[in-house]
JSON list of C-alpha atoms in Angstrom, two decimals:
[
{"chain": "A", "resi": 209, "resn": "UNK", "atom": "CA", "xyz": [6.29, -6.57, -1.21]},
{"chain": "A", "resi": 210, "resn": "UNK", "atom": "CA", "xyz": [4.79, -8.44, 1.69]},
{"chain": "A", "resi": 211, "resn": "UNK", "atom": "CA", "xyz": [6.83, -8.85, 4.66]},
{"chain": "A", "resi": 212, "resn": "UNK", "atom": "CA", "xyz": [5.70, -11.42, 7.44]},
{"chain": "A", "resi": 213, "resn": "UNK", "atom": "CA", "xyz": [7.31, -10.70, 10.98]},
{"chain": "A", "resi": 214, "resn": "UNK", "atom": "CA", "xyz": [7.25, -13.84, 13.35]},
{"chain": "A", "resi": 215, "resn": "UNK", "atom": "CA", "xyz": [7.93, -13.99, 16.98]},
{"chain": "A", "resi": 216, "resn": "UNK", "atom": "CA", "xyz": [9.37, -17.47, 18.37]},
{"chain": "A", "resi": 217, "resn": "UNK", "atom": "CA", "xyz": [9.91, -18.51, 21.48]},
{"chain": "A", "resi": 218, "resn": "UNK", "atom": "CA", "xyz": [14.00, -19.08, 21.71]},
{"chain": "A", "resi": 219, "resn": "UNK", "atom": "CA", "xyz": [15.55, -21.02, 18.96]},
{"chain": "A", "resi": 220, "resn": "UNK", "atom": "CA", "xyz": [12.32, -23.31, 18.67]},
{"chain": "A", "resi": 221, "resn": "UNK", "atom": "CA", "xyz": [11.18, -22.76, 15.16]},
{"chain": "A", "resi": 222, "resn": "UNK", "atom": "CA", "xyz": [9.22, -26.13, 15.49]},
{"chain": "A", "resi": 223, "resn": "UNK", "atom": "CA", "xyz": [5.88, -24.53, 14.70]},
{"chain": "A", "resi": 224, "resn": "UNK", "atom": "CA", "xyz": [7.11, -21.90, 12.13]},
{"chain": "A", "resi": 225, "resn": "UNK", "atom": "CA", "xyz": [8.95, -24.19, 9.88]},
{"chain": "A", "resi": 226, "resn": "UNK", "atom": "CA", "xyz": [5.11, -27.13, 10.31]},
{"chain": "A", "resi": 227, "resn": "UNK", "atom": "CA", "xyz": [2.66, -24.55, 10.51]},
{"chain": "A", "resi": 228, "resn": "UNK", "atom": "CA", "xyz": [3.57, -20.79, 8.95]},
{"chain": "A", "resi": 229, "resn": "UNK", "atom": "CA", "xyz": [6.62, -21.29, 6.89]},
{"chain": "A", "resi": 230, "resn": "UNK", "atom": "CA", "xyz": [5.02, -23.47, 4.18]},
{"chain": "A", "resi": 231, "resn": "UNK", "atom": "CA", "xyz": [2.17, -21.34, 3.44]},
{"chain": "A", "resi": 232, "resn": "UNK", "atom": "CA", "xyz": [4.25, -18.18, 3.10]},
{"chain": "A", "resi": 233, "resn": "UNK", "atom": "CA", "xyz": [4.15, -16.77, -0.14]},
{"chain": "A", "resi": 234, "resn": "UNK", "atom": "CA", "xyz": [7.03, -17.71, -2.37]},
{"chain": "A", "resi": 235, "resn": "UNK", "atom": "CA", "xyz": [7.53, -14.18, -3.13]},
{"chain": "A", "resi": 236, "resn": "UNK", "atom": "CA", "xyz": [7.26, -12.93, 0.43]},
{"chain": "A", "resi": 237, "resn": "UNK", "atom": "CA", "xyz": [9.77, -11.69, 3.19]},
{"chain": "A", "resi": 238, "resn": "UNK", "atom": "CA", "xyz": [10.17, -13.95, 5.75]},
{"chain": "A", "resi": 239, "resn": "UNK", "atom": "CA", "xyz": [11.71, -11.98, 9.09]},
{"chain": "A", "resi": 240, "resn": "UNK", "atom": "CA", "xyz": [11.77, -14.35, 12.53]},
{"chain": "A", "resi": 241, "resn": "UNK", "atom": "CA", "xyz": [12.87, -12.61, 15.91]},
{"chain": "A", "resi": 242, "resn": "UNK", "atom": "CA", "xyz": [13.53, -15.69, 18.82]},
{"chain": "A", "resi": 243, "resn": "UNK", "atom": "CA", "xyz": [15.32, -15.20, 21.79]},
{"chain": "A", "resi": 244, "resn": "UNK", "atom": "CA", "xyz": [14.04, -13.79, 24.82]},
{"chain": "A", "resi": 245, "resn": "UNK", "atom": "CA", "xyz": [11.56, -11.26, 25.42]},
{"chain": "A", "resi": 246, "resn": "UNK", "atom": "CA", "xyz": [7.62, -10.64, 24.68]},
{"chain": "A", "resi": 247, "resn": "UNK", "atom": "CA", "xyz": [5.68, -10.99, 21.44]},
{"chain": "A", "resi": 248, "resn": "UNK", "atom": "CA", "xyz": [5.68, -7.12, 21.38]},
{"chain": "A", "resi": 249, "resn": "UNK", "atom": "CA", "xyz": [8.93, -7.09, 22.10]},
{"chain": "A", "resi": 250, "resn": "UNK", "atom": "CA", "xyz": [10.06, -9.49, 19.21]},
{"chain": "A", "resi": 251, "resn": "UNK", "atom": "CA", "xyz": [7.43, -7.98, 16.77]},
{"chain": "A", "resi": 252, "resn": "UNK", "atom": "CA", "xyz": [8.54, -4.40, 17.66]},
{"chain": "A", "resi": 253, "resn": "UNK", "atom": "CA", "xyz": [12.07, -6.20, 16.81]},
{"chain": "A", "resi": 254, "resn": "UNK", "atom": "CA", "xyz": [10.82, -6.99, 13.81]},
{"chain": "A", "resi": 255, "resn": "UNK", "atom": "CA", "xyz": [10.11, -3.65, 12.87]},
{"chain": "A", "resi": 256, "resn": "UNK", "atom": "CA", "xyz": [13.27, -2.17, 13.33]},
{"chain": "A", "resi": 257, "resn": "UNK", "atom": "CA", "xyz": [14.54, -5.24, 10.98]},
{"chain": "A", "resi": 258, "resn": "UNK", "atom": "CA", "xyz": [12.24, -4.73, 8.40]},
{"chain": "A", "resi": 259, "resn": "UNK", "atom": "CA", "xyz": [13.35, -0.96, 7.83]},
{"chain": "A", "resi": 260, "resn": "UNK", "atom": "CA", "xyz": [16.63, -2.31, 7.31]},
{"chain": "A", "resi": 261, "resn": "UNK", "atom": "CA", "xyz": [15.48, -3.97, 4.18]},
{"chain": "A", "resi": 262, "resn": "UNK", "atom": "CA", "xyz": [17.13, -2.50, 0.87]},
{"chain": "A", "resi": 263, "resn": "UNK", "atom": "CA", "xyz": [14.16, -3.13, -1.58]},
{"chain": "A", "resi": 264, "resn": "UNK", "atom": "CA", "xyz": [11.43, -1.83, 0.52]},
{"chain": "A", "resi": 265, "resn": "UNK", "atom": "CA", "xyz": [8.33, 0.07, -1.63]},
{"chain": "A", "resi": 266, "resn": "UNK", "atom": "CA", "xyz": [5.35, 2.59, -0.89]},
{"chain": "A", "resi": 267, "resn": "UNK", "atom": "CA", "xyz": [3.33, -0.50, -1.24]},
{"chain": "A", "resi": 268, "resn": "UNK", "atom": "CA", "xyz": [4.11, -3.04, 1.24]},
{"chain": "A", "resi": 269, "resn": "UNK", "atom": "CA", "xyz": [2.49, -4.85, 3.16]},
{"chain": "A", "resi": 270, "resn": "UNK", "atom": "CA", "xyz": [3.92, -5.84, 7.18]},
{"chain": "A", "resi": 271, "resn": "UNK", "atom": "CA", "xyz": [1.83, -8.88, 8.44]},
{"chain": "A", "resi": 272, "resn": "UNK", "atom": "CA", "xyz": [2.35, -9.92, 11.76]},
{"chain": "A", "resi": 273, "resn": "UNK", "atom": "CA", "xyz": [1.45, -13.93, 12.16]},
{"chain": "A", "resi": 274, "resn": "UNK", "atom": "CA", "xyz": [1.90, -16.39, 14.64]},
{"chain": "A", "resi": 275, "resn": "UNK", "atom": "CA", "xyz": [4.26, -19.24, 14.22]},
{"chain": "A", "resi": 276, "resn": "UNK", "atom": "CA", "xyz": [0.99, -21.92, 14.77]},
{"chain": "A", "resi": 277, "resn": "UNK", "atom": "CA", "xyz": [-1.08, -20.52, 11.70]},
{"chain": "A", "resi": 278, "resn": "UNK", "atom": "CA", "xyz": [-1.05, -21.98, 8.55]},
{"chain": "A", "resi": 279, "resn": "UNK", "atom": "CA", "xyz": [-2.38, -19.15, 5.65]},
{"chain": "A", "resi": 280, "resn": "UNK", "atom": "CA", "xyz": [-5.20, -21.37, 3.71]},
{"chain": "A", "resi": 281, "resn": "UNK", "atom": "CA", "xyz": [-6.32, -19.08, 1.11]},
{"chain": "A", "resi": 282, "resn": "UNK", "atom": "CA", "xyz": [-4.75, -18.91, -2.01]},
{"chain": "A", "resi": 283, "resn": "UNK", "atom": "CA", "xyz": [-6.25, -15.36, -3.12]},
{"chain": "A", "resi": 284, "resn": "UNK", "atom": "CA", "xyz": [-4.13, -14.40, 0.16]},
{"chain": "A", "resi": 285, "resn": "UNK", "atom": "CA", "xyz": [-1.92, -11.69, -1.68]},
{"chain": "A", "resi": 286, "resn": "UNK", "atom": "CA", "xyz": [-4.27, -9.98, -3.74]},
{"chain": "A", "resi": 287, "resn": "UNK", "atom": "CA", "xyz": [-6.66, -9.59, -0.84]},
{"chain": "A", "resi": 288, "resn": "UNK", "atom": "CA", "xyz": [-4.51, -7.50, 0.88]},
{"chain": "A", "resi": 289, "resn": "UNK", "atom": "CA", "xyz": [-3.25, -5.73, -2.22]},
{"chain": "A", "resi": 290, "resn": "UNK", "atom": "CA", "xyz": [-6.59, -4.69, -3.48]},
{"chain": "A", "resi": 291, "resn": "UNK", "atom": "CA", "xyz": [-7.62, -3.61, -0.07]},
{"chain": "A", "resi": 292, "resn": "UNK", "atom": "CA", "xyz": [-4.54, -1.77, 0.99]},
{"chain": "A", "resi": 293, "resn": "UNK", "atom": "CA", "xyz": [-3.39, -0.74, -2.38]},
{"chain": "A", "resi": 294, "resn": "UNK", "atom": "CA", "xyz": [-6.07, -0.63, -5.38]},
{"chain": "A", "resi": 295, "resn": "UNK", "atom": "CA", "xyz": [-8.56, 0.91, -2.90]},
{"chain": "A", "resi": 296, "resn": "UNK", "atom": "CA", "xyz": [-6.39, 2.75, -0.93]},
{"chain": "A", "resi": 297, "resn": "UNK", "atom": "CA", "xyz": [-8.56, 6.09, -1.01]},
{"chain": "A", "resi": 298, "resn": "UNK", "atom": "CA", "xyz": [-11.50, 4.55, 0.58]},
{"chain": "A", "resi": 299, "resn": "UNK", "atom": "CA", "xyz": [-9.25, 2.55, 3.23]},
{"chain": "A", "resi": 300, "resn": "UNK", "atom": "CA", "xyz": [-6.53, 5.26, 3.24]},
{"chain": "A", "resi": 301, "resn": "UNK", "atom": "CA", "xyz": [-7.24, 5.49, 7.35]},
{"chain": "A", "resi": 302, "resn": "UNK", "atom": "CA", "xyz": [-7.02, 1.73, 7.69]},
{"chain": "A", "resi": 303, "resn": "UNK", "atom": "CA", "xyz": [-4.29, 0.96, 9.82]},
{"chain": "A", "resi": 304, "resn": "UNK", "atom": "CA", "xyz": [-4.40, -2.48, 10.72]},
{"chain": "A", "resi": 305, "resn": "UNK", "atom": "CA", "xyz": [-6.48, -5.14, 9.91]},
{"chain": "A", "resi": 306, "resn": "UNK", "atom": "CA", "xyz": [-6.81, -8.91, 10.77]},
{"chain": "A", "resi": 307, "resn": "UNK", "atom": "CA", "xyz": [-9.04, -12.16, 10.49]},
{"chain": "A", "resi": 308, "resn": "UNK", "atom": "CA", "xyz": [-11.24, -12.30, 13.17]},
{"chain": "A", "resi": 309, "resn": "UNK", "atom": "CA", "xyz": [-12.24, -9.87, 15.72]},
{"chain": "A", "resi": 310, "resn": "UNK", "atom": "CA", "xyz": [-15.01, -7.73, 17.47]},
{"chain": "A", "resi": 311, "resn": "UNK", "atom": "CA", "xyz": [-17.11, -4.71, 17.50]},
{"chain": "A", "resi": 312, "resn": "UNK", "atom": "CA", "xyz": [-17.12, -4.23, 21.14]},
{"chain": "A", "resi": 313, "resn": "UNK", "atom": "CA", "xyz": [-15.16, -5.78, 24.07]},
{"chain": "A", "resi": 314, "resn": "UNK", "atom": "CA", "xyz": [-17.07, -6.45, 27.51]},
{"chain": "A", "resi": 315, "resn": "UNK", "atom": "CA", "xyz": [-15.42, -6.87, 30.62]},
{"chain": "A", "resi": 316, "resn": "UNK", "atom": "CA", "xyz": [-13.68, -9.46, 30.36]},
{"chain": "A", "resi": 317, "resn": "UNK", "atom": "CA", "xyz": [-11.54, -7.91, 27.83]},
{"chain": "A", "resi": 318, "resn": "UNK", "atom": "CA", "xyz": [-11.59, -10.57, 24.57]},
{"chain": "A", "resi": 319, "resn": "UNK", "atom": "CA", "xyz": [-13.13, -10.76, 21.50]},
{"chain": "A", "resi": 320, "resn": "UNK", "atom": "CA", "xyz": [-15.06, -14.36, 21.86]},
{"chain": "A", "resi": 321, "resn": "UNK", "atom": "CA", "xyz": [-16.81, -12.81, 25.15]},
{"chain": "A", "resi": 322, "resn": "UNK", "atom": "CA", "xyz": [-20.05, -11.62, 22.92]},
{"chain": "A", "resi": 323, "resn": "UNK", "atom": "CA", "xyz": [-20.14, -13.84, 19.86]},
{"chain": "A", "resi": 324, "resn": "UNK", "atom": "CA", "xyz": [-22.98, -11.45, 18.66]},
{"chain": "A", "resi": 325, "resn": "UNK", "atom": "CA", "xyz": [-20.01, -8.88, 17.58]},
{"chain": "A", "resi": 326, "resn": "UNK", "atom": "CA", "xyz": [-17.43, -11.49, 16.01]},
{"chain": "A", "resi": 327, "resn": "UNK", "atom": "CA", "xyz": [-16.38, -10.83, 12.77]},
{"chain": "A", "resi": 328, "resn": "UNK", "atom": "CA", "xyz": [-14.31, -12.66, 10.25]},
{"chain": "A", "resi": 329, "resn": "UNK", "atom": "CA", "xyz": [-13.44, -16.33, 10.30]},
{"chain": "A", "resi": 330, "resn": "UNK", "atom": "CA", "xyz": [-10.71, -18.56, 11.38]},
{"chain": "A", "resi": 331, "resn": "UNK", "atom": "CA", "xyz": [-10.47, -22.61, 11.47]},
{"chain": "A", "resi": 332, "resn": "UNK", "atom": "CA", "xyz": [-9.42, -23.63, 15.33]},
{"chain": "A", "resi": 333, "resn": "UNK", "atom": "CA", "xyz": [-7.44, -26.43, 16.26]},
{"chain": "A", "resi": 334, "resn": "UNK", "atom": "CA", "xyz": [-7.21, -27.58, 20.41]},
{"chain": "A", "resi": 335, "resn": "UNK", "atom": "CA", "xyz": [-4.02, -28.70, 21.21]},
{"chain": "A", "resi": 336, "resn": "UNK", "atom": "CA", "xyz": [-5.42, -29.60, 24.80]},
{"chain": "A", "resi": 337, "resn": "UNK", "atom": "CA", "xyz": [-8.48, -31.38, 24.18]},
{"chain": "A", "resi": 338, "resn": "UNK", "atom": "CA", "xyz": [-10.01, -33.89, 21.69]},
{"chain": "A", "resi": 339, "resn": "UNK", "atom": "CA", "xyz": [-11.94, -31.37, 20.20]},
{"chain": "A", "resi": 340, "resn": "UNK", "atom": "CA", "xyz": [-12.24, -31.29, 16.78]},
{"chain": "A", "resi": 341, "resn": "UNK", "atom": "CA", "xyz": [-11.37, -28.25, 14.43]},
{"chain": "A", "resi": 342, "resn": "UNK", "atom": "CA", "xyz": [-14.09, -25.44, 14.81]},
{"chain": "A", "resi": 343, "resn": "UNK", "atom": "CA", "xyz": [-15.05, -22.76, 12.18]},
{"chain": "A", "resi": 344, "resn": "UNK", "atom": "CA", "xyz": [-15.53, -19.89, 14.12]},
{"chain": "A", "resi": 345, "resn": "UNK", "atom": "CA", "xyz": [-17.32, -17.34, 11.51]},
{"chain": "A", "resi": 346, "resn": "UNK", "atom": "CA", "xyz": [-20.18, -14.89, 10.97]},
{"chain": "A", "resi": 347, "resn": "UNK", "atom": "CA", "xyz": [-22.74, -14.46, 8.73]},
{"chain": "A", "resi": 348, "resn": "UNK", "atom": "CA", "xyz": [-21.21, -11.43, 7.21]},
{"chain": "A", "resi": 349, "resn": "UNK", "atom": "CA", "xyz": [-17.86, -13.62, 7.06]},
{"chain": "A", "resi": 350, "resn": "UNK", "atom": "CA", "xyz": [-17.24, -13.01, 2.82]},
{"chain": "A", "resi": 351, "resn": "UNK", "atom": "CA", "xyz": [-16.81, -9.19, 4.07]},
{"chain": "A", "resi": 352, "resn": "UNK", "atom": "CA", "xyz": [-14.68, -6.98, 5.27]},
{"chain": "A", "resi": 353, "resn": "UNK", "atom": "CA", "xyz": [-15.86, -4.62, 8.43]},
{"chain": "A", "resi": 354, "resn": "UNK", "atom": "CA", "xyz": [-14.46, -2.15, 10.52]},
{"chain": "A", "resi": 355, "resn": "UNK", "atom": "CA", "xyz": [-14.19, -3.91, 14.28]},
{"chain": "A", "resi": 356, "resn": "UNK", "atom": "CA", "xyz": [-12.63, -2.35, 17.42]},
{"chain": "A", "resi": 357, "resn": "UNK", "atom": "CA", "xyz": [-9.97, -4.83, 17.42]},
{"chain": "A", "resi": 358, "resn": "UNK", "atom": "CA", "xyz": [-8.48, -8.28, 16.03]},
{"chain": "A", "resi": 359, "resn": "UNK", "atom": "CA", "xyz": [-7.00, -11.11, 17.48]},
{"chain": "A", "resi": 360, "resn": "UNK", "atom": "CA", "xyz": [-3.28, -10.98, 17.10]},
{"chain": "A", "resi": 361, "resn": "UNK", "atom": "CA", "xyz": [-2.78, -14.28, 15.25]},
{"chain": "A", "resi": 362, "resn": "UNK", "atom": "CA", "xyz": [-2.58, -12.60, 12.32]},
{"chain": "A", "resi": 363, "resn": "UNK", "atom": "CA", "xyz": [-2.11, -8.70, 12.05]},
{"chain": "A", "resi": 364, "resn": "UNK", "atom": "CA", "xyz": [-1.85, -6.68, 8.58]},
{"chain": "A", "resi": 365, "resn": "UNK", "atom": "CA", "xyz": [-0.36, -2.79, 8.40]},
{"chain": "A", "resi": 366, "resn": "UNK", "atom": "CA", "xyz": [0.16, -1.15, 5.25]},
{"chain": "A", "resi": 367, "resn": "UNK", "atom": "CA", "xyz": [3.83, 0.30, 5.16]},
{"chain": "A", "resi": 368, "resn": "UNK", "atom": "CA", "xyz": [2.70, 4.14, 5.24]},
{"chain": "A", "resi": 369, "resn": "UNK", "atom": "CA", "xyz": [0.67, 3.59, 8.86]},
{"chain": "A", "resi": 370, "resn": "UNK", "atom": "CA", "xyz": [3.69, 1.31, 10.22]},
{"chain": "A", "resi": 371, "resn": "UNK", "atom": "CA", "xyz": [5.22, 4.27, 12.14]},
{"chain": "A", "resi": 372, "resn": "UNK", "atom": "CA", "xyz": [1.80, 4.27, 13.84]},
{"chain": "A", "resi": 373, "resn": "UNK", "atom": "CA", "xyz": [2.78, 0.71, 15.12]},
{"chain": "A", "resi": 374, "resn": "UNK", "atom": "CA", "xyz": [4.44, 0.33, 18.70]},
{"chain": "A", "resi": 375, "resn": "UNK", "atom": "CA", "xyz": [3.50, -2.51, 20.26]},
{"chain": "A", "resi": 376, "resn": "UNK", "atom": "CA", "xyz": [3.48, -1.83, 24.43]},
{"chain": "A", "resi": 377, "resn": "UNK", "atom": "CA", "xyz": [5.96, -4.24, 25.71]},
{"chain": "A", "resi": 378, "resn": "UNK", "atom": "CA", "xyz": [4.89, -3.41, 29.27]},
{"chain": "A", "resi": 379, "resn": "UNK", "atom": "CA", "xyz": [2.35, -6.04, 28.96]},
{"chain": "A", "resi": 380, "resn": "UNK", "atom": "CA", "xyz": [4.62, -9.09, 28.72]},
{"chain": "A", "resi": 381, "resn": "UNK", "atom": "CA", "xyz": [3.71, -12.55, 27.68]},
{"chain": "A", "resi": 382, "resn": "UNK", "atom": "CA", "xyz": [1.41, -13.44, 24.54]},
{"chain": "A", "resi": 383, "resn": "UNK", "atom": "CA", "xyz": [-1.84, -11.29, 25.85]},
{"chain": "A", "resi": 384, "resn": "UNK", "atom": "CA", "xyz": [-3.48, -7.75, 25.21]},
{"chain": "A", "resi": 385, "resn": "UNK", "atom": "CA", "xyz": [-1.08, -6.16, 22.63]},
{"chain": "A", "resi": 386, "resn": "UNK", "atom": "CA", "xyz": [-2.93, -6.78, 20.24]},
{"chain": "A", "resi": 387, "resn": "UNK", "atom": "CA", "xyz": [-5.80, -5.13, 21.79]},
{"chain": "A", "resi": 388, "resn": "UNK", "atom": "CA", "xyz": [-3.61, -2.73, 23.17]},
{"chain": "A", "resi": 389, "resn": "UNK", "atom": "CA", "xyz": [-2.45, -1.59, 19.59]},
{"chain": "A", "resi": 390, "resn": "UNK", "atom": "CA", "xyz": [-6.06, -1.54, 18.41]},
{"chain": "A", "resi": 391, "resn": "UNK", "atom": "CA", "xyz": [-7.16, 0.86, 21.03]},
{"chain": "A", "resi": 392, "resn": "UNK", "atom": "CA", "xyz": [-4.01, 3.00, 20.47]},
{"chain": "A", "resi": 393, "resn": "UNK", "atom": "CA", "xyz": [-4.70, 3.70, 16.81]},
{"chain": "A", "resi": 394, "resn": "UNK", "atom": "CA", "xyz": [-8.47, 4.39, 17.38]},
{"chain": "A", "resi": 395, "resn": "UNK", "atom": "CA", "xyz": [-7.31, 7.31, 20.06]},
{"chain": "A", "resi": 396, "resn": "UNK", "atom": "CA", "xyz": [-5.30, 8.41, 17.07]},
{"chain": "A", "resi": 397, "resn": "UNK", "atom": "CA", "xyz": [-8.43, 8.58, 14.94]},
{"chain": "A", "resi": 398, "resn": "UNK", "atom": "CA", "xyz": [-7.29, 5.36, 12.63]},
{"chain": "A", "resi": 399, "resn": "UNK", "atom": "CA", "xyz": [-9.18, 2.37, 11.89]},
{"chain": "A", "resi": 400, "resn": "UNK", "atom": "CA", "xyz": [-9.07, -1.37, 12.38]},
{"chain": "A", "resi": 401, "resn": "UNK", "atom": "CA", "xyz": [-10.77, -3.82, 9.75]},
{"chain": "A", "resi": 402, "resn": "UNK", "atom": "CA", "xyz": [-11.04, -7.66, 9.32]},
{"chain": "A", "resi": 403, "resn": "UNK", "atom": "CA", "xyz": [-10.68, -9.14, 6.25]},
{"chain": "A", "resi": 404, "resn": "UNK", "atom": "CA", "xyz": [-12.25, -11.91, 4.56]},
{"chain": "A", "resi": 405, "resn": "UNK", "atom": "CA", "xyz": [-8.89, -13.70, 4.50]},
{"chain": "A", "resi": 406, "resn": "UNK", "atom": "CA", "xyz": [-9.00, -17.31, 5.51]},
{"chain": "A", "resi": 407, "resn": "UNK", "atom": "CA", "xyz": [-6.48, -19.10, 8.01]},
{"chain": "A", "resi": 408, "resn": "UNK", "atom": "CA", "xyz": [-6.00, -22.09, 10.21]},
{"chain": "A", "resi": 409, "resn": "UNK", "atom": "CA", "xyz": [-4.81, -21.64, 14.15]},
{"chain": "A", "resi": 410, "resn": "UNK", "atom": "CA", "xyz": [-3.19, -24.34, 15.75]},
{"chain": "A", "resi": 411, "resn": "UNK", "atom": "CA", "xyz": [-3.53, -23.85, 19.56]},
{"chain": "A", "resi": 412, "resn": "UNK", "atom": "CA", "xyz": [-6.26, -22.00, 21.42]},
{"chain": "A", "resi": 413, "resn": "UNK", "atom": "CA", "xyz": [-3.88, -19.69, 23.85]},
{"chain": "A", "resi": 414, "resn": "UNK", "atom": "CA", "xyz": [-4.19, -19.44, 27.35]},
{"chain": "A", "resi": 415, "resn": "UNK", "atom": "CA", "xyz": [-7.59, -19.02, 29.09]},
{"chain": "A", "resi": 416, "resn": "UNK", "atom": "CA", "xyz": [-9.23, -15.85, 29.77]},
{"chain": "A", "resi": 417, "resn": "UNK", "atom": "CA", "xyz": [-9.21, -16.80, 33.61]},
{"chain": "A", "resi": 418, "resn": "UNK", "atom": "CA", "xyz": [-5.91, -17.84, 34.06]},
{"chain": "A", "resi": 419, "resn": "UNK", "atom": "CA", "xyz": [-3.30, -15.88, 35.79]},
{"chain": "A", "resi": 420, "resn": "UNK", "atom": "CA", "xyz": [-1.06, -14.32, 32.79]},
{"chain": "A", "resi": 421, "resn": "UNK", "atom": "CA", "xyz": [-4.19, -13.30, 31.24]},
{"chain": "A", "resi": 422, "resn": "UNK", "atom": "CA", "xyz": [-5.76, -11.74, 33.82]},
{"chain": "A", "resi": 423, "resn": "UNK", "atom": "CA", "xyz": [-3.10, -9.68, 34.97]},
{"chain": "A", "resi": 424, "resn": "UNK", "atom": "CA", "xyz": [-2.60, -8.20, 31.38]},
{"chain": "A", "resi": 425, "resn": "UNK", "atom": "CA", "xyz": [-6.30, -7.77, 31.50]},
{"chain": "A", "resi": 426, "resn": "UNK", "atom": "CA", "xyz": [-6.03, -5.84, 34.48]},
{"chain": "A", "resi": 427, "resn": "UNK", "atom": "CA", "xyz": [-2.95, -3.79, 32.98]},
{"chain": "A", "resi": 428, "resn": "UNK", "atom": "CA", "xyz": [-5.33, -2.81, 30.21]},
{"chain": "A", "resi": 429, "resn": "UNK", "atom": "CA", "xyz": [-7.84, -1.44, 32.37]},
{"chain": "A", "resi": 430, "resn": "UNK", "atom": "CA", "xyz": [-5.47, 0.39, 34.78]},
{"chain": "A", "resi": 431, "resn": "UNK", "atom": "CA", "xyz": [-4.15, 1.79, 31.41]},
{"chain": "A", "resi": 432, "resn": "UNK", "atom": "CA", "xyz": [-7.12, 2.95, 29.71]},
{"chain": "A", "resi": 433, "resn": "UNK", "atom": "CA", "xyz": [-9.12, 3.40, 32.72]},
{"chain": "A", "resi": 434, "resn": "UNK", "atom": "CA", "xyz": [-12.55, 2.90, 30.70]},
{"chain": "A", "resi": 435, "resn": "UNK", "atom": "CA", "xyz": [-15.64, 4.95, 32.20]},
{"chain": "A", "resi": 436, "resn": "UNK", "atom": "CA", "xyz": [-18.04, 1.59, 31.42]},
{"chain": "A", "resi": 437, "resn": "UNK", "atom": "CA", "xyz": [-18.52, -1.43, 29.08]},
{"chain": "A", "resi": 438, "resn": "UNK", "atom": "CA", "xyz": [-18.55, -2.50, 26.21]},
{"chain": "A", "resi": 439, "resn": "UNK", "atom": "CA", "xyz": [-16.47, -0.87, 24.70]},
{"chain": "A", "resi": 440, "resn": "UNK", "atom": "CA", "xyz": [-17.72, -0.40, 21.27]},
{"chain": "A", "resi": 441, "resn": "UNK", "atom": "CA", "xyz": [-15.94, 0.47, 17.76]},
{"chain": "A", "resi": 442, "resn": "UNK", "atom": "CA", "xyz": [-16.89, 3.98, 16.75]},
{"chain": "A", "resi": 443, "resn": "UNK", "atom": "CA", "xyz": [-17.69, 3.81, 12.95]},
{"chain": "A", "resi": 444, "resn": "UNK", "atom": "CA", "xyz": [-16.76, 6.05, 10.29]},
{"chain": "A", "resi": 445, "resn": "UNK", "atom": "CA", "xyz": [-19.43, 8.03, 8.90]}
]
């Protein structure tokens, strides 16, 4: 079973029911926390909601997805099935995986700051500009690698690691639990991938310099208290 777990802000479901709600799997779980509260709030919500569920499996799949993304690719469910299921021995310490993300952050703290590591792909839509759509992608997009971390648009943890999922609420806002998260499972020795799954985003998200963002960033760092940057994804060998 694949369960998708959807923050909104209040009662707006606006961009869930234009955006997400059409391109959910017709097979798929559909769990929405509103109200008030943080993303990692709602999503760890979400959680608790989803181990409610009478017919959960060994086998499913939690996918955490913002209401603004629309899921494009139509292999969508046995992508994640043959990576978290069918080759579950090699990806067995694969907690998490995404879209798009990076092999190293810098320090300013997200994953665009160095294109050189991106990896994965997403189509990006500007809700405050006349931009048009842009493909951001890599040449090893058709892949899947191991990153340091993903962007939380869209967040995928096999049901046997989900226990290894507490998102830090302390943060507040939209920014840095996804990175947060990332970083917590790599202290406990798990990894992060990005998959060669295809989706469409619908706003950009707040700017790296503005306030909100910066004092999450700063959170982070008091958090972590990193020695130097980047901070760089340590592989498997």
């Amino acid at each position: 079973m694949i369960c998708f777990i959807t923050a909104i802000a209040g009662k707006d479901d606006t961009k869930y029911q234009q955006y997400l709600r059409p391109s959910i799997p017709e097979n798929a779980i559909s769990i929405v926390v509103g109200g008030d509260g943080s993303i990692a709030e709602k999503y760890n919500k979400g959680i608790l909601n989803y181990k409610k569920l009478p017919n959960r499996t060994d086998k499913d799949i939690i996918c955490f997805v913002h209401d603004d993304v629309k899921i494009v690719d139509k292999y969508f469910e046995k992508k994640l099935d043959m990576f978290f299921n069918e080759y579950e021995t090699h990806y067995e310490d694969v907690a998490l995986a995404g879209v798009i993300g990076t092999l190293a952050i810098g320090e300013g703290c997200f994953w665009w700051e160095k294109m050189e590591y991106t990896k994965g792909t997403i189509v990006q839509y500007y809700k405050n500009s006349n931009r048009p759509p842009n493909q951001a992608k890599t040449a090893e997009m058709n892949t899947v690698s191991q990153v340091l971390s993903v962007d939380g648009l869209a967040m995928f943890v096999p049901v046997k690691h989900i226990d290894n999922i507490k998102f830090d609420a302390s943060y507040g806002g939209y920014h840095f639990y996804d990175l947060d998260t990332c970083i917590d499972l790599a202290n406990k020795n798990l990894r992060v991938f990005v998959l060669n799954i295809m989706v469409e985003h619908y706003s950009e998200g707040d700017s790296p310099v503005s306030p909100s963002f910066l004092k999450s960033r700063q959170h982070f760092i008091d958090k972590y208290k990193f020695e130097k940057f980047p901070i760089k994804v340590r592989q498997k060998k």
